[in-house]
């Protein structure tokens, strides 16, 4: 697998879609097709070398993991172009609504049964990534786009190749916390269906272990553990 | 007009035994702190012994400083947690005794909430995104729906703990953070180290292990210190930035012991500017653990009817920030 920036060509920026914490996303007309350009701009507060390293590795990781997820049957935008030196990814523009806003609409219309299906599917996708040694790294309802009847996963920049329980647990912990912080009233029912789909992919035994780890991550009273560690250093 | 309320607060969650006196007009009348110093990592029982040996004079000095007698105090506030059991018990015992003997209501205070409230008072920031970073905590938080919600935190050790432990291992004096920073000023080479951000959360244990390994492998200590500081602070700045982008708060406040760091202040100031937010830092005398913050948080709680019967005032070693209702903010 190799990406070469085509450079040149015709590029017309149509609009800024989002100015996230990490990257700026543009809708762009690139060689006559509409694409999303995700560009990680330098952060002044970071040491230039570290800044470069972070932006480059995240750009490469994101493109790679999106590509691999897709091969596993987990829908992600098609990657068109990766320009490592400028930390740019060009990818398919997904028409749809982010799951986070989609859930707001559902709550208004009370069509909850749609959600059970969505979360089961999301569980299947997460499970498939995990069984294949990929952790998404920022699994939240803002990073899933509902496009017609397909769920498309985006934002793999914090992803890792990881087969360990802790990384998988953290992924699920992040999803649960995002559910609770935005849609507290339906968080647990959504999570239940998520786990149903997840178990189907990873097996019930492993799913139970992951859920247990999620509880443990949340219950970690960091303060006390640190003090114990402090003494370990004596 | 409401009557002015004066509260005496006691801090003894970890290395500091502090007594502060604050009023409902936002005055800090006294802030007397005795710090148990250690080179080899805090030993809870030794710290507790230190606390019990200074408790008496700390209370007396605070009252003298404020020019008040104990009878002019309306309530006693006590930091019941989170913290180290043996240390917490000393403060709680002193507070209970004062409460019973002089017949003053007892007010429970969460140490993390106090770090946030003293920062709001002293900086004037009303509704900030808070970055609270100390030896035991690394938390990005903001007020939503009656509580200080956690938007990001460490999944293992705290930032201050990471750098203090590094200092200890390589033979630099405590407190670790300012001493590692001093060394870092003479570093120039950036050595790549594990930069671990998971969503909004952070992990510092891999960073600590790898930094120590680099020293063993013969890298210049100055360069490792430089790289460690830059990496750790950048991680924190990144999650702060993400939380700022998501919550859209217009103020960013830095509090806790590590808030005294110039480099961290500089980075977060940039982050705030980029998102059109004001940036504030808690003044140095209120950055580390101190009695005044417990007294002030006690004032807020007390005037909103928060008190606790002495017999129920047990310590709470693992009392999380987001478990505390905040009736003074709605
Ligand atoms: N391929 C795409 N098609 C359509 N919209 C997209 C696409 N990719 C991203 N977006 C939109 O842009 C937003 C930000 O994208 P993304 O999450 O990848 O950026 P980010 O800067 O990493 O975000 P964060 O703030 O989470 O760090 C998404 O929430 C989504 O609304
Ligand atoms: N001048 C300084 N600049 C930066 N950091 C400092 C400075 N002085 C001390 N520190 C760091 O502050 C931390 C101690 O913070 P604090 O006094 O709030 O105590 P703590 O017990 O760790 O607090 P908490 O209970 O809130 O976790 C240590 O990591 C120490 O290295
Ligand atoms: Fe503290
Ligand atoms: Mg995103």
Coordinates of C-alpha atoms and ligand atoms in Angstrom, one line a residue:
Chain A
X1 CA 0.0 0.0 0.0
X2 CA 1.5 3.3 -1.0
X3 CA 0.1 6.8 -1.2
X4 CA 1.6 9.4 -3.3
X5 CA 0.3 12.9 -3.3
X6 CA -0.7 13.8 -6.8
X7 CA 0.2 17.4 -6.1
X8 CA -0.7 19.8 -8.9
X9 CA -4.1 19.1 -10.3
X10 CA -7.0 21.5 -9.7
X11 CA -7.9 22.3 -6.1
X12 CA -10.8 24.6 -5.1
X13 CA -11.8 25.0 -1.5
X14 CA -15.6 25.1 -1.2
X15 CA -16.1 25.6 2.5
X16 CA -14.7 24.9 6.0
X17 CA -16.7 21.9 7.4
X18 CA -15.2 21.9 10.9
X19 CA -12.4 23.4 12.9
X20 CA -11.7 20.6 15.3
X21 CA -9.1 20.6 18.1
X22 CA -6.7 18.8 15.9
X23 CA -7.4 19.5 12.4
X24 CA -9.3 21.8 10.0
X25 CA -11.7 20.0 7.6
X26 CA -12.6 21.5 4.3
X27 CA -15.0 20.5 1.5
X28 CA -12.9 20.7 -1.6
X29 CA -13.2 20.3 -5.3
X30 CA -10.2 18.2 -6.1
X31 CA -9.6 17.1 -9.6
X32 CA -13.3 17.6 -10.3
X33 CA -14.6 15.5 -7.4
X34 CA -15.9 16.7 -4.1
X35 CA -13.7 15.5 -1.3
X36 CA -13.0 16.2 2.4
X37 CA -9.6 17.6 3.1
X38 CA -8.5 17.0 6.6
X39 CA -5.4 19.1 7.4
X40 CA -3.5 19.0 10.6
X41 CA -2.0 22.5 10.9
X42 CA 1.0 23.3 13.1
X43 CA 0.3 24.1 16.8
X44 CA 2.4 27.0 18.0
X45 CA 2.5 25.8 21.6
X46 CA 4.3 22.6 20.7
X47 CA 8.0 22.2 20.2
X48 CA 8.3 22.1 16.3
X49 CA 9.9 18.7 16.2
X50 CA 7.3 17.2 18.4
X51 CA 4.6 19.0 16.6
X52 CA 5.8 17.7 13.3
X53 CA 6.1 14.2 14.6
X54 CA 2.6 14.2 16.0
X55 CA 1.0 15.6 12.9
X56 CA 2.8 13.3 10.5
X57 CA 2.2 10.1 12.5
X58 CA -1.4 10.9 13.0
X59 CA -1.9 11.6 9.4
X60 CA -0.3 8.3 8.4
X61 CA -2.0 6.3 11.1
X62 CA -5.4 7.7 10.3
X63 CA -5.1 6.9 6.6
X64 CA -3.7 3.4 7.2
X65 CA -6.3 2.5 9.8
X66 CA -9.2 3.8 7.7
X67 CA -8.0 1.7 4.9
X68 CA -7.6 -1.4 7.0
X69 CA -11.0 -1.0 8.7
X70 CA -12.6 -0.8 5.3
X71 CA -11.0 -4.1 4.3
X72 CA -12.5 -5.6 7.4
X73 CA -15.9 -4.5 6.3
X74 CA -16.1 -1.5 8.7
X75 CA -17.3 1.4 6.7
X76 CA -14.9 4.4 6.5
X77 CA -14.5 7.1 3.9
X78 CA -12.5 6.1 0.9
X79 CA -9.0 7.7 1.0
X80 CA -8.1 9.5 -2.2
X81 CA -4.8 11.1 -1.3
X82 CA -2.3 11.5 1.5
X83 CA 0.1 14.3 1.5
X84 CA 2.4 13.5 4.4
X85 CA 4.6 16.6 4.2
X86 CA 1.6 18.9 4.6
X87 CA -0.3 16.5 6.8
X88 CA -3.3 16.4 4.5
X89 CA -5.7 13.5 3.9
X90 CA -8.2 13.7 1.1
X91 CA -11.2 11.4 1.5
X92 CA -14.7 10.7 0.4
X93 CA -17.3 13.2 1.5
X94 CA -19.9 11.4 3.5
X95 CA -23.4 12.9 3.4
X96 CA -25.3 12.3 6.6
X97 CA -25.6 13.3 10.2
X98 CA -23.2 12.7 13.0
X99 CA -24.5 10.1 15.4
X100 CA -24.5 12.6 18.2
X101 CA -26.9 15.0 16.5
X102 CA -28.8 12.0 15.0
X103 CA -29.6 10.9 18.6
X104 CA -30.9 14.4 19.5
X105 CA -33.4 14.0 16.6
X106 CA -34.4 10.5 17.7
X107 CA -35.0 11.7 21.3
X108 CA -37.4 14.3 19.9
X109 CA -39.3 11.9 17.7
X110 CA -39.1 8.9 20.2
X111 CA -38.2 6.4 17.5
X112 CA -36.0 4.5 19.9
X113 CA -36.0 1.2 18.0
X114 CA -33.8 2.8 15.3
X115 CA -31.2 3.3 17.9
X116 CA -31.0 -0.3 19.1
X117 CA -30.1 -1.4 15.5
X118 CA -27.5 1.4 15.2
X119 CA -25.8 0.6 18.4
X120 CA -25.8 -3.1 17.7
X121 CA -24.1 -2.4 14.4
X122 CA -21.6 0.0 16.0
X123 CA -20.8 -2.8 18.5
X124 CA -20.2 -5.2 15.7
X125 CA -17.8 -2.8 14.0
X126 CA -15.9 -2.0 17.2
X127 CA -15.7 -5.8 17.9
X128 CA -14.4 -6.5 14.4
X129 CA -11.7 -3.8 14.8
X130 CA -10.6 -5.2 18.2
X131 CA -10.5 -8.8 17.1
X132 CA -8.2 -7.7 14.2
X133 CA -5.9 -5.8 16.5
X134 CA -7.1 -2.2 16.0
X135 CA -8.2 0.2 18.6
X136 CA -10.0 3.3 17.3
X137 CA -8.6 5.6 20.0
X138 CA -11.4 8.1 20.1
X139 CA -14.7 6.2 19.8
X140 CA -17.4 8.7 20.4
X141 CA -20.8 9.6 18.9
X142 CA -19.1 12.6 17.2
X143 CA -16.9 10.3 15.2
X144 CA -19.7 8.2 13.6
X145 CA -21.7 9.5 10.7
X146 CA -25.1 8.0 9.9
X147 CA -25.4 8.0 6.2
X148 CA -28.7 6.6 4.9
X149 CA -28.6 3.2 6.5
X150 CA -24.9 2.9 6.9
X151 CA -22.7 3.9 9.8
X152 CA -19.4 5.4 8.8
X153 CA -16.5 5.6 11.2
X154 CA -14.2 8.6 11.0
X155 CA -11.3 10.2 13.0
X156 CA -8.8 7.4 13.4
X157 CA -5.9 9.7 14.1
X158 CA -5.6 8.5 17.7
X159 CA -6.0 4.8 16.7
X160 CA -3.4 2.2 17.4
X161 CA -2.5 -1.4 16.6
X162 CA -3.5 -3.0 19.8
X163 CA -4.5 -6.5 20.9
X164 CA -4.5 -5.9 24.6
X165 CA -7.5 -5.8 26.9
X166 CA -6.6 -2.3 28.3
X167 CA -6.7 -0.6 24.9
X168 CA -9.9 -2.3 24.0
X169 CA -11.3 -1.4 27.4
X170 CA -10.3 2.3 27.0
X171 CA -12.1 2.4 23.6
X172 CA -15.3 1.2 25.1
X173 CA -14.9 3.5 28.1
X174 CA -14.6 6.4 25.8
X175 CA -17.8 5.5 24.0
X176 CA -19.7 5.0 27.2
X177 CA -18.5 8.3 28.6
X178 CA -19.4 10.1 25.4
X179 CA -22.9 8.6 25.6
X180 CA -23.3 9.6 29.2
X181 CA -22.1 13.1 28.8
X182 CA -24.4 13.9 25.8
X183 CA -27.4 11.6 26.1
X184 CA -27.6 10.5 29.7
X185 CA -31.2 9.4 29.6
X186 CA -30.7 6.7 27.0
X187 CA -27.0 5.9 27.5
X188 CA -27.5 2.6 29.2
X189 CA -30.0 1.2 26.7
X190 CA -27.7 2.2 23.8
X191 CA -24.7 0.7 25.6
X192 CA -26.6 -2.5 26.2
X193 CA -27.2 -3.0 22.5
X194 CA -23.7 -1.9 21.6
X195 CA -22.4 -4.7 23.8
X196 CA -24.8 -7.2 22.2
X197 CA -23.3 -6.5 18.8
X198 CA -19.8 -6.4 20.3
X199 CA -20.2 -9.8 21.9
X200 CA -21.3 -11.3 18.6
X201 CA -17.9 -10.3 17.1
X202 CA -15.5 -11.0 20.0
X203 CA -17.4 -13.7 21.8
X204 CA -19.2 -13.4 25.1
X205 CA -16.3 -14.3 27.3
X206 CA -14.0 -11.6 25.9
X207 CA -16.9 -9.1 25.9
X208 CA -17.5 -9.7 29.6
X209 CA -13.8 -9.2 30.3
X210 CA -13.8 -5.9 28.4
X211 CA -16.9 -4.7 30.3
X212 CA -15.3 -5.6 33.5
X213 CA -12.2 -3.6 32.5
X214 CA -14.4 -0.6 31.7
X215 CA -15.8 -0.7 35.2
X216 CA -12.3 -0.9 36.6
X217 CA -11.0 2.0 34.5
X218 CA -13.8 4.1 35.8
X219 CA -13.4 3.1 39.4
X220 CA -9.7 3.7 39.5
X221 CA -9.2 6.1 42.2
X222 CA -6.2 7.6 40.5
X223 CA -5.2 9.6 43.6
X224 CA -4.7 6.6 45.9
X225 CA -3.0 4.4 43.3
X226 CA -0.5 7.1 42.6
X227 CA 0.5 7.4 46.2
X228 CA 1.1 3.7 46.3
X229 CA 3.2 4.0 43.3
X230 CA 5.1 6.9 44.8
X231 CA 6.1 4.7 47.6
X232 CA 7.1 2.0 45.2
X233 CA 9.8 4.3 44.0
X234 CA 11.5 4.5 47.4
Chain B
X1 CA -28.3 42.5 53.8
X2 CA -26.8 39.1 54.6
X3 CA -24.6 38.7 57.6
X4 CA -20.9 38.3 56.9
X5 CA -19.8 34.7 57.5
X6 CA -16.3 33.6 58.5
X7 CA -15.0 30.1 58.1
X8 CA -11.8 28.4 59.3
X9 CA -10.7 25.7 56.9
X10 CA -8.3 22.8 57.5
X11 CA -6.3 21.1 54.8
X12 CA -4.4 17.8 55.5
X13 CA -5.0 15.5 52.5
X14 CA -1.4 14.8 51.7
X15 CA 1.9 16.6 52.4
X16 CA 0.6 19.9 53.7
X17 CA -1.1 20.8 56.9
X18 CA -2.8 24.1 56.3
X19 CA -5.3 26.4 58.1
X20 CA -7.0 29.2 56.3
X21 CA -9.7 31.7 57.2
X22 CA -12.0 33.2 54.6
X23 CA -15.2 35.3 54.6
X24 CA -18.3 35.4 52.6
X25 CA -17.1 38.7 51.1
X26 CA -14.3 36.8 49.4
X27 CA -11.6 37.9 51.8
X28 CA -8.7 35.5 52.7
X29 CA -7.8 36.6 56.2
X30 CA -5.2 33.9 56.9
X31 CA -3.4 31.1 55.0
X32 CA -0.9 29.3 57.2
X33 CA 0.7 26.2 55.7
X34 CA 3.2 23.7 57.0
X35 CA 4.6 21.4 54.4
X36 CA 6.1 18.0 55.2
X37 CA 9.1 17.7 52.9
X38 CA 10.4 14.4 51.6
X39 CA 13.1 13.4 49.2
X40 CA 12.1 9.8 48.8
X41 CA 8.4 9.8 48.2
X42 CA 5.7 10.7 50.7
X43 CA 5.4 8.3 53.6
X44 CA 1.8 8.6 54.8
X45 CA 2.4 7.8 58.4
X46 CA 5.4 10.1 58.7
X47 CA 3.4 12.9 57.0
X48 CA 0.6 12.3 59.5
X49 CA 3.1 12.6 62.4
X50 CA 4.3 15.9 60.9
X51 CA 0.7 17.1 60.7
X52 CA -0.2 16.3 64.3
X53 CA 3.0 18.0 65.5
X54 CA 2.1 21.3 63.7
X55 CA -1.7 21.3 64.0
X56 CA -1.9 23.2 67.2
X57 CA 0.4 26.1 66.2
X58 CA -1.1 26.3 62.7
X59 CA -4.6 26.9 64.1
X60 CA -3.3 29.5 66.5
X61 CA -1.2 31.3 63.9
X62 CA -4.1 31.5 61.5
X63 CA -6.4 33.1 64.1
X64 CA -3.6 35.5 65.2
X65 CA -3.0 36.5 61.6
X66 CA -6.7 37.2 61.0
X67 CA -6.9 39.0 64.4
X68 CA -9.9 36.8 65.4
X69 CA -10.7 34.7 68.3
X70 CA -12.2 31.3 67.7
X71 CA -15.6 32.6 68.9
X72 CA -15.8 34.9 65.9
X73 CA -15.6 31.9 63.5
X74 CA -19.0 30.7 62.2
X75 CA -18.0 27.3 61.0
X76 CA -15.1 24.8 60.6
X77 CA -14.4 23.4 57.1
X78 CA -12.5 20.3 56.6
X79 CA -11.1 18.6 53.5
X80 CA -12.4 15.0 54.0
X81 CA -10.8 13.7 50.8
X82 CA -9.5 12.6 48.4
X83 CA -6.2 11.9 50.0
X84 CA -4.1 9.7 52.2
X85 CA -5.9 8.0 55.1
X86 CA -3.4 8.7 57.9
X87 CA -3.1 12.4 56.8
X88 CA -6.8 12.9 56.4
X89 CA -7.5 11.5 59.8
X90 CA -5.3 14.2 61.5
X91 CA -7.1 17.1 59.9
X92 CA -10.5 15.5 60.5
X93 CA -9.7 14.9 64.2
X94 CA -8.6 18.5 64.7
X95 CA -11.7 19.8 62.9
X96 CA -14.1 17.6 64.8
X97 CA -12.5 18.6 68.1
X98 CA -12.9 22.4 67.3
X99 CA -16.4 21.8 66.1
X100 CA -17.5 20.0 69.3
X101 CA -15.6 22.0 71.8
X102 CA -16.6 25.4 70.5
X103 CA -20.0 24.3 69.2
X104 CA -19.4 25.3 65.5
X105 CA -21.0 23.6 62.5
X106 CA -18.7 21.3 60.5
X107 CA -18.6 21.7 56.7
X108 CA -17.2 18.9 54.5
X109 CA -15.1 20.0 51.6
X110 CA -13.7 18.1 48.6
X111 CA -10.1 18.9 48.0
X112 CA -10.4 19.0 44.2
X113 CA -13.4 21.3 44.3
X114 CA -11.4 23.6 46.6
X115 CA -8.6 23.8 44.1
X116 CA -11.1 24.9 41.5
X117 CA -13.0 27.4 43.7
X118 CA -9.9 29.2 44.9
X119 CA -8.9 29.6 41.3
X120 CA -12.3 31.1 40.4
X121 CA -12.2 33.5 43.4
X122 CA -8.6 34.7 42.8
X123 CA -8.8 35.0 39.0
X124 CA -12.4 36.2 38.7
X125 CA -13.1 33.6 36.0
X126 CA -16.8 32.8 36.4
X127 CA -17.4 29.8 34.2
X128 CA -14.1 28.4 33.1
X129 CA -12.8 25.2 31.6
X130 CA -10.4 24.2 34.4
X131 CA -7.1 22.4 34.1
X132 CA -6.2 21.1 37.5
X133 CA -2.8 19.5 37.7
X134 CA -0.9 18.5 40.7
X135 CA 1.1 15.6 42.2
X136 CA -2.0 13.5 42.5
X137 CA -4.4 14.7 39.9
X138 CA -4.6 15.6 36.2
X139 CA -8.1 16.7 35.4
X140 CA -9.8 18.8 32.8
X141 CA -13.2 19.8 34.1
X142 CA -16.0 22.3 33.6
X143 CA -19.3 23.0 35.4
X144 CA -22.3 21.4 33.7
X145 CA -25.7 20.5 35.3
X146 CA -24.9 21.1 39.0
X147 CA -21.5 19.4 39.1
X148 CA -17.9 19.8 38.0
X149 CA -17.8 17.2 35.2
X150 CA -14.6 15.5 34.1
X151 CA -13.9 16.0 30.4
X152 CA -10.5 14.3 30.5
X153 CA -8.2 12.8 33.1
X154 CA -5.2 10.6 33.5
X155 CA -5.7 6.8 33.1
X156 CA -2.8 6.0 35.3
X157 CA -0.4 8.4 37.1
X158 CA -0.7 12.2 37.4
X159 CA 1.5 14.5 35.5
X160 CA 3.1 15.9 38.7
X161 CA 3.7 12.4 40.0
X162 CA 5.3 11.4 36.7
X163 CA 7.8 14.2 36.8
X164 CA 8.4 14.0 40.6
X165 CA 9.1 10.2 40.3
X166 CA 11.5 10.9 37.4
X167 CA 13.4 13.5 39.5
X168 CA 13.6 11.1 42.4
X169 CA 15.0 8.3 40.2
X170 CA 17.7 10.5 38.5
X171 CA 18.7 12.1 41.8
X172 CA 17.2 15.6 41.3
X173 CA 15.8 17.3 44.4
X174 CA 12.1 17.6 45.3
X175 CA 9.7 19.2 44.4
X176 CA 10.4 17.5 41.1
X177 CA 8.6 19.6 38.6
X178 CA 10.5 22.9 39.1
X179 CA 13.8 21.1 39.3
X180 CA 13.3 19.1 36.2
X181 CA 12.2 22.3 34.5
X182 CA 15.4 24.0 35.5
X183 CA 17.4 21.2 34.0
X184 CA 15.3 21.2 30.9
X185 CA 16.2 24.9 30.2
X186 CA 19.7 23.7 29.4
X187 CA 18.5 20.9 27.1
X188 CA 18.2 21.4 23.4
X189 CA 17.8 18.1 21.7
X190 CA 14.3 16.7 21.4
X191 CA 14.2 13.0 22.0
X192 CA 11.0 11.3 20.9
X193 CA 9.1 9.8 23.9
X194 CA 5.7 8.1 24.2
X195 CA 3.0 10.7 23.7
X196 CA -0.2 9.0 24.8
X197 CA -3.5 10.6 24.3
X198 CA -6.6 8.4 24.3
X199 CA -9.6 10.5 23.3
X200 CA -9.8 13.0 26.1
X201 CA -7.7 11.0 28.5
X202 CA -4.0 10.8 29.1
X203 CA -1.5 8.2 30.2
X204 CA 1.9 9.1 31.7
X205 CA 3.3 5.8 32.9
X206 CA 4.9 4.8 29.6
X207 CA 6.4 8.3 29.3
X208 CA 8.1 7.9 32.7
X209 CA 9.5 4.5 32.0
X210 CA 10.9 5.5 28.6
X211 CA 12.4 8.8 30.0
X212 CA 14.2 6.8 32.6
X213 CA 15.4 4.3 30.0
X214 CA 16.8 7.2 27.9
X215 CA 18.9 8.4 30.9
X216 CA 20.2 4.9 31.4
X217 CA 21.1 4.6 27.7
X218 CA 23.3 7.6 28.2
X219 CA 21.3 10.5 26.7
X220 CA 22.2 13.9 28.3
X221 CA 20.0 14.4 31.4
X222 CA 19.3 18.0 30.2
X223 CA 17.9 16.7 26.9
X224 CA 15.8 14.0 28.6
X225 CA 14.3 16.6 31.0
X226 CA 13.6 18.9 28.1
X227 CA 11.9 16.2 26.1
X228 CA 10.0 14.9 29.1
X229 CA 8.6 18.4 30.0
X230 CA 7.7 19.2 26.4
X231 CA 6.0 15.9 25.8
X232 CA 4.0 15.8 29.1
X233 CA 2.8 19.4 28.8
X234 CA 1.9 19.1 25.1
X235 CA -0.3 16.1 25.9
X236 CA -2.1 18.1 28.5
X237 CA -2.4 21.1 26.3
X238 CA -3.9 18.9 23.6
X239 CA -6.7 17.5 25.7
X240 CA -7.3 21.0 27.2
X241 CA -7.7 22.2 23.6
X242 CA -10.1 19.5 22.7
X243 CA -12.2 20.1 25.7
X244 CA -12.2 23.8 25.0
X245 CA -13.3 23.2 21.4
X246 CA -16.1 20.9 22.6
X247 CA -17.4 22.9 25.6
X248 CA -16.9 26.3 23.9
X249 CA -16.1 27.8 27.3
X250 CA -14.7 31.3 27.0
X251 CA -12.3 31.1 29.9
X252 CA -9.4 28.7 30.6
X253 CA -8.1 28.4 34.2
X254 CA -5.0 26.6 35.4
X255 CA -4.9 25.5 39.0
X256 CA -3.1 23.0 41.3
X257 CA 0.5 22.6 42.4
X258 CA 1.9 22.4 38.9
X259 CA 0.1 25.6 37.9
X260 CA 3.2 27.5 38.9
X261 CA 5.0 26.1 35.9
X262 CA 5.9 28.9 33.4
X263 CA 6.2 26.6 30.4
X264 CA 2.8 25.1 31.1
X265 CA 1.3 28.5 31.5
X266 CA 2.8 29.6 28.2
X267 CA 1.4 26.6 26.3
X268 CA -2.1 26.9 27.7
X269 CA -2.1 30.7 27.1
X270 CA -1.6 29.9 23.4
X271 CA -4.3 27.3 23.4
X272 CA -6.8 29.7 24.9
X273 CA -5.8 32.4 22.5
X274 CA -6.4 30.1 19.5
X275 CA -9.9 29.5 20.7
X276 CA -10.7 33.1 21.7
X277 CA -10.8 32.3 25.4
X278 CA -9.3 34.3 28.3
X279 CA -6.5 32.6 30.2
X280 CA -6.0 32.8 33.9
X281 CA -3.6 31.2 36.4
X282 CA -4.2 30.7 40.1
X283 CA -1.7 32.9 42.1
X284 CA 1.3 30.9 43.3
X285 CA 0.4 31.0 47.0
X286 CA -2.9 29.3 46.2
X287 CA -1.5 26.8 43.7
X288 CA -0.2 24.1 45.9
X289 CA -2.3 22.6 48.8
X290 CA -3.3 25.3 51.2
X291 CA -5.7 26.0 54.0
X292 CA -7.2 29.1 52.4
X293 CA -8.9 27.1 49.6
X294 CA -10.6 24.8 52.1
X295 CA -11.8 27.8 54.1
X296 CA -13.2 29.6 51.0
X297 CA -14.8 26.4 49.6
X298 CA -16.2 26.0 53.1
X299 CA -17.7 29.5 53.0
X300 CA -19.5 28.7 49.7
X301 CA -20.8 25.4 51.0
X302 CA -21.8 26.7 54.4
X303 CA -23.9 29.6 53.1
X304 CA -25.7 27.1 50.9
X305 CA -26.6 24.9 53.8
X306 CA -24.0 22.2 53.5
X307 CA -22.9 20.9 56.9
X308 CA -22.2 17.4 58.3
X309 CA -22.9 16.0 61.8
X310 CA -19.6 15.2 63.5
X311 CA -20.5 11.5 63.9
X312 CA -20.9 11.2 60.1
X313 CA -17.8 13.1 59.1
X314 CA -15.8 10.1 58.0
X315 CA -12.9 10.6 55.7
X316 CA -13.2 9.8 52.0
X317 CA -9.9 8.7 50.5
X318 CA -11.4 8.2 47.0
X319 CA -13.9 11.0 46.8
X320 CA -14.1 12.0 43.1
X321 CA -14.6 15.5 41.9
X322 CA -17.7 14.6 39.9
X323 CA -19.5 13.1 42.8
X324 CA -19.9 16.4 44.6
X325 CA -23.1 18.6 44.2
X326 CA -22.3 22.3 43.8
X327 CA -25.4 24.1 45.1
X328 CA -23.6 27.5 44.9
X329 CA -23.6 27.4 41.1
X330 CA -26.7 26.9 39.2
Ligands
LIG1 N1 -15.4 12.2 5.4 C1 -16.2 13.1 5.9 N2 -17.4 13.4 5.4 C2 -18.2 14.4 5.9 N3 -17.9 15.0 7.1 C3 -16.7 14.7 7.7 C4 -15.8 13.7 7.2 N4 -14.8 13.6 8.0 C5 -15.0 14.5 9.0 N5 -16.2 15.1 8.9 C6 -16.8 16.2 9.7 O1 -15.8 16.9 10.4 C7 -15.8 16.8 11.8 C8 -14.4 16.7 12.4 O2 -13.7 15.6 11.8 P1 -12.7 14.7 12.7 O3 -13.4 14.2 13.8 O4 -12.0 13.8 11.7 O5 -11.6 15.9 13.1 P2 -10.8 16.1 14.4 O6 -10.2 17.5 14.3 O7 -10.0 15.0 14.7 O8 -11.9 16.2 15.5 P3 -11.8 16.3 17.1 O9 -12.4 17.6 17.4 O10 -12.6 15.1 17.5 O11 -10.3 16.2 17.4 C9 -16.6 15.5 12.0 O12 -17.2 15.6 13.3 C10 -17.6 15.5 10.9 O13 -18.7 16.4 11.2
LIG2 N1 7.3 26.0 41.4 C1 6.7 25.0 40.9 N2 6.4 24.9 39.6 C2 5.8 23.8 39.1 N3 5.4 22.8 39.8 C3 5.6 22.8 41.1 C4 6.3 23.8 41.7 N4 6.4 23.5 43.0 C5 5.8 22.3 43.2 N5 5.4 21.8 42.1 C6 4.7 20.5 41.8 O1 3.4 20.6 42.4 C7 3.0 19.2 42.7 C8 2.4 19.2 44.1 O2 1.1 19.8 44.0 P1 0.1 20.1 45.3 O3 0.8 21.0 46.2 O4 -1.2 20.6 44.7 O5 0.0 18.8 46.0 P2 -0.6 17.4 45.8 O6 -0.7 16.7 47.1 O7 0.1 16.7 44.7 O8 -2.1 17.8 45.4 P3 -3.4 17.0 45.0 O9 -3.9 16.4 46.3 O10 -4.2 18.1 44.6 O11 -3.1 16.0 43.9 C9 4.3 18.4 42.7 O12 4.2 17.6 41.5 C10 5.4 19.4 42.5 O13 6.5 18.9 41.8
LIG3 FE1 -3.8 19.4 46.0
LIG4 MG1 -13.7 14.0 15.9

